[in-house]
Coordinates of C-alpha atoms in Angstrom, one line a residue:
M10 CA -3.4 71.2 -73.0
N11 CA -6.1 70.0 -75.3
D12 CA -9.8 70.2 -74.9
E13 CA -11.3 66.8 -75.3
D14 CA -14.6 68.1 -76.7
E15 CA -12.9 70.3 -79.3
E16 CA -11.0 69.8 -82.5
E17 CA -7.3 70.6 -82.8
E18 CA -6.8 74.3 -83.4
N19 CA -5.1 75.5 -86.6
T20 CA -1.8 77.2 -85.8
F21 CA -0.7 78.0 -89.3
G22 CA 0.6 81.5 -89.6
V23 CA 0.0 82.2 -85.9
V24 CA 2.4 84.6 -84.2
R25 CA 3.6 83.6 -80.7
Y26 CA 3.6 85.9 -77.6
P27 CA 7.0 87.6 -76.9
C28 CA 8.5 85.8 -73.9
M29 CA 11.7 84.3 -72.6
P30 CA 11.9 80.5 -72.7
S31 CA 11.8 79.4 -69.1
L32 CA 9.9 77.1 -66.8
V33 CA 8.1 80.0 -65.2
A34 CA 6.9 81.3 -68.6
L35 CA 5.8 77.8 -69.6
Q36 CA 3.7 77.5 -66.4
Q37 CA 2.2 80.9 -67.0
M38 CA 1.3 80.0 -70.6
R39 CA -0.3 76.7 -69.4
N40 CA -2.3 78.6 -66.8
R41 CA -3.5 81.1 -69.4
L42 CA -4.3 78.3 -71.8
H43 CA -6.4 76.5 -69.1
L44 CA -8.3 79.8 -68.4
A45 CA -8.8 80.4 -72.1
F46 CA -10.4 77.0 -72.5
L47 CA -12.6 77.6 -69.5
G48 CA -13.6 81.1 -70.9
R49 CA -14.4 79.6 -74.3
K50 CA -16.6 76.9 -72.8
L51 CA -18.4 79.5 -70.7
M52 CA -18.9 81.8 -73.7
K53 CA -20.3 78.8 -75.7
W54 CA -22.8 78.0 -73.0
T55 CA -23.8 81.7 -72.9
A56 CA -24.2 81.8 -76.7
L57 CA -26.3 78.7 -76.6
A58 CA -28.5 79.9 -73.8
T59 CA -28.9 83.4 -75.4
G60 CA -29.6 81.8 -78.8
R61 CA -32.4 79.6 -77.2
E62 CA -33.8 82.7 -75.5
L63 CA -33.7 84.6 -78.8
R64 CA -35.8 81.9 -80.5
H65 CA -38.2 81.9 -77.6
L66 CA -38.6 85.7 -77.7
A67 CA -39.0 85.7 -81.5
S68 CA -41.9 83.2 -81.3
K69 CA -43.5 85.4 -78.6
L70 CA -43.1 88.5 -80.7
Y71 CA -44.7 86.8 -83.7
E72 CA -47.6 85.8 -81.5
V73 CA -48.0 89.4 -80.2
Y74 CA -47.7 91.1 -83.5
E75 CA -50.0 88.6 -85.2
G76 CA -53.4 90.3 -85.7
F77 CA -52.3 93.5 -84.0
G78 CA -53.3 95.7 -87.0
E79 CA -56.7 94.2 -87.1
D80 CA -57.2 94.7 -83.4
M81 CA -56.1 98.3 -83.6
R82 CA -58.5 98.9 -86.5
N83 CA -61.4 97.5 -84.4
A84 CA -60.4 99.7 -81.5
F85 CA -60.4 102.9 -83.6
I86 CA -63.8 101.9 -85.0
L87 CA -65.2 101.5 -81.5
L88 CA -63.7 104.8 -80.5
A89 CA -65.4 106.5 -83.4
R90 CA -68.7 105.0 -82.4
S91 CA -68.2 106.2 -78.8
R92 CA -67.4 109.7 -80.1
Y93 CA -70.7 109.5 -82.1
F94 CA -72.6 109.0 -78.8
Y95 CA -70.4 111.5 -76.8
P96 CA -68.8 114.2 -78.9
Q97 CA -67.1 115.6 -75.7
L98 CA -65.4 112.2 -75.0
N99 CA -61.9 113.7 -75.4
N100 CA -62.6 116.4 -72.9
I101 CA -63.9 114.0 -70.3
V102 CA -60.8 111.8 -70.7
T103 CA -58.4 114.8 -70.5
E104 CA -60.1 116.0 -67.2
D105 CA -59.6 112.5 -65.6
I106 CA -55.9 112.4 -66.4
P107 CA -54.6 113.9 -63.1
R108 CA -56.3 111.2 -61.1
T109 CA -55.1 107.7 -60.3
A110 CA -54.2 105.6 -63.3
A111 CA -56.3 102.5 -64.1
V112 CA -53.2 100.5 -65.3
V113 CA -49.8 100.6 -63.6
V114 CA -46.6 99.1 -65.0
Q115 CA -43.9 97.8 -62.6
Q116 CA -40.4 96.9 -63.9
Y117 CA -38.2 94.1 -62.7
T118 CA -35.2 92.2 -64.2
K119 CA -34.8 88.5 -65.1
Q120 CA -31.4 86.8 -65.6
V121 CA -30.9 84.5 -68.5
S122 CA -27.4 83.0 -68.5
S123 CA -26.0 86.1 -66.6
V124 CA -27.9 88.5 -69.0
K125 CA -30.3 90.8 -67.3
I126 CA -33.6 91.1 -69.2
V127 CA -36.2 93.8 -68.5
Q128 CA -39.7 92.5 -67.6
F129 CA -42.9 94.6 -67.2
E130 CA -45.7 93.6 -64.9
I131 CA -49.1 95.1 -65.7
I132 CA -51.2 95.9 -62.5
E133 CA -54.8 97.1 -62.8
T134 CA -55.8 99.4 -59.9
E135 CA -59.5 98.8 -60.5
Y136 CA -60.1 102.6 -60.3
P137 CA -63.4 103.6 -62.0
P138 CA -62.3 106.5 -64.2
Y139 CA -65.7 107.5 -65.7
E140 CA -68.5 106.7 -63.3
H141 CA -71.4 108.3 -65.0
L142 CA -70.2 107.9 -68.6
G143 CA -72.7 106.1 -70.9
I144 CA -75.7 106.3 -68.6
E145 CA -77.8 108.1 -71.2
R146 CA -76.9 106.1 -74.3
G147 CA -74.1 104.2 -75.8
G148 CA -73.0 102.6 -72.5
Q149 CA -72.3 99.2 -74.1
T150 CA -70.3 100.6 -76.9
I151 CA -68.2 102.7 -74.5
Q152 CA -67.5 99.6 -72.3
E153 CA -66.5 97.6 -75.4
T154 CA -64.2 100.5 -76.4
K155 CA -62.6 100.6 -72.9
K156 CA -62.0 96.9 -73.0
A157 CA -60.6 96.9 -76.5
W158 CA -58.2 99.7 -75.7
L159 CA -57.1 98.1 -72.4
D160 CA -56.2 94.9 -74.2
L161 CA -54.4 97.0 -76.9
L162 CA -52.5 98.8 -74.2
K163 CA -51.4 95.5 -72.5
R164 CA -50.3 94.2 -75.9
I165 CA -48.3 97.4 -76.6
I166 CA -46.6 97.0 -73.2
M167 CA -45.8 93.4 -74.0
M168 CA -44.4 94.4 -77.3
M169 CA -42.1 96.9 -75.7
Q170 CA -40.9 94.3 -73.2
L171 CA -40.3 91.7 -75.8
R172 CA -38.4 94.1 -78.1
A173 CA -36.2 95.4 -75.4
S174 CA -35.5 91.9 -74.1
F175 CA -34.8 90.8 -77.7
L176 CA -32.3 93.6 -78.3
T177 CA -30.5 93.0 -74.9
V178 CA -30.3 89.2 -75.6
E179 CA -29.1 89.8 -79.2
I180 CA -26.3 92.0 -78.0
A181 CA -25.2 89.5 -75.4
N182 CA -25.4 86.7 -78.0
K183 CA -23.2 88.7 -80.5
N184 CA -20.7 89.5 -77.7
A185 CA -20.5 85.8 -76.6
T186 CA -20.1 84.6 -80.2
K187 CA -17.4 87.2 -80.8
K188 CA -15.5 86.2 -77.6
V189 CA -15.7 82.5 -78.6
N190 CA -14.3 83.2 -82.0
V191 CA -11.5 85.4 -80.6
L192 CA -10.5 82.8 -78.0
A193 CA -10.7 79.9 -80.5
K194 CA -9.0 81.5 -83.5
I195 CA -6.5 83.9 -81.9
V196 CA -5.8 83.5 -78.2
I197 CA -5.7 79.7 -77.9
P198 CA -3.5 79.2 -81.0
R199 CA -1.1 81.8 -80.0
L200 CA -0.8 80.3 -76.5
N201 CA -0.3 76.8 -78.0
V202 CA 2.4 78.1 -80.4
T203 CA 4.1 80.0 -77.5
S204 CA 4.0 76.8 -75.3
H205 CA 5.5 74.7 -78.1
Y206 CA 8.2 77.3 -78.7
I207 CA 9.2 77.4 -74.9
L208 CA 9.2 73.5 -74.8
S209 CA 11.4 73.3 -77.9
E210 CA 13.8 75.9 -76.5
L211 CA 14.0 74.2 -73.2
E212 CA 14.7 70.9 -74.9
E213 CA 17.3 72.5 -77.0
K214 CA 19.0 73.9 -73.9
E215 CA 18.8 70.5 -72.2
R216 CA 20.5 68.9 -75.3
E217 CA 23.2 71.6 -75.2
E218 CA 23.8 71.0 -71.5
V219 CA 24.0 67.2 -72.1
F220 CA 26.5 67.7 -75.0
R221 CA 28.5 70.1 -72.9
L222 CA 28.7 67.6 -70.0
K223 CA 29.7 64.9 -72.4
R224 CA 32.5 67.1 -73.8
V225 CA 33.7 68.1 -70.3
K226 CA 33.8 64.4 -69.3
Q227 CA 35.7 63.5 -72.5
K228 CA 38.2 66.3 -71.8
K229 CA 38.7 65.1 -68.3
D230 CA 39.1 61.5 -69.4
S231 CA 41.7 62.6 -72.0
E232 CA 43.6 64.7 -69.5
K233 CA 43.6 61.7 -67.1
K234 CA 44.9 59.4 -69.8
L235 CA 47.6 61.9 -70.7
D236 CA 48.7 62.1 -67.0
E237 CA 48.8 58.4 -66.8
M238 CA 50.9 58.2 -69.9
Q239 CA 53.3 60.8 -68.6
R240 CA 53.7 58.9 -65.4
R241 CA 54.3 55.7 -67.2
A242 CA 56.8 57.5 -69.5
E243 CA 58.7 58.7 -66.4
T244 CA 58.7 55.3 -64.7
V245 CA 59.8 53.3 -67.8
P246 CA 63.4 54.7 -68.0
K247 CA 64.0 53.9 -64.3
A248 CA 62.8 50.4 -64.8
I249 CA 65.0 50.0 -67.9
S250 CA 68.0 51.3 -66.2
A251 CA 67.4 48.9 -63.2
E252 CA 67.2 46.0 -65.7
L253 CA 70.4 47.0 -67.4
V254 CA 72.2 47.1 -64.1
I255 CA 70.9 43.6 -63.3
L256 CA 72.0 42.3 -66.7
K257 CA 75.4 43.8 -66.4
S258 CA 75.9 42.3 -63.0
E259 CA 74.9 38.9 -64.4
N260 CA 77.3 39.1 -67.4
E261 CA 80.4 40.2 -65.5
P262 CA 82.8 37.3 -64.7
A263 CA 83.3 36.3 -61.0
P264 CA 86.6 37.5 -59.4
R265 CA 89.4 34.8 -59.2
K266 CA 90.6 33.6 -55.8
K267 CA 94.3 33.8 -54.9
P268 CA 96.0 30.4 -54.4
E269 CA 97.0 29.5 -50.9
P270 CA 100.7 28.9 -50.3
N271 CA 101.8 25.3 -49.8
I272 CA 102.9 24.9 -46.2
R273 CA 104.4 21.5 -46.6
N274 CA 106.8 22.7 -49.3
S275 CA 108.0 25.4 -47.1
Q276 CA 108.6 23.1 -44.2
Q277 CA 110.6 20.9 -46.3

């Protein structure tokens, strides 16, 4: 069985599977070869799909990481300015931790060519964490700081999602590529060699059977000829003896007839 889309596999130095040459074993090898071709095709599709997804995730990671250091530097500068206006800013944030979070992350999975990828969904609860913060002074700076750190938090969550997805897809891509190589370089050549071995053995058995039948027929014919010759040998002497008897009977002289007495002479 050959795959039309693939080149011929190299079977040099390949060791066949141990099996007895029979029609059942040949059918089993053909079935396994068909399944191996299907598995290789499926793994190729998986490798192509995961490779495409890897390139897509790599471009997204580049976009997310681009300018991340500068944004973090600006966020820390704004935090320092806010602390200048409110030295007790850390205490206020710590006191508000047990309450409802302003940002919630929900996790769900996405399938890419039978590979489950983790996805994060960012949900803003619109909970006002600090109602009276920034009323006296520095309210605009604190609002800018909140916005900068919220954007930074979303970006970090996106980074975690992309990195986790990239690692999962990379592992799936490596496994698919490895399976393709194993099927193409080991399993399929061994199945081909085993099928050729079984076919050659079956053909050799068929040739032996034909030769045996010919020899049996020749022996029967020779025995038949010998019987005919013996029967002829037995019938030939009888025929010869019958011919001799006929020849003897033809060569023997005919018996002479006795002369009849003369009646006239006696009367006289």
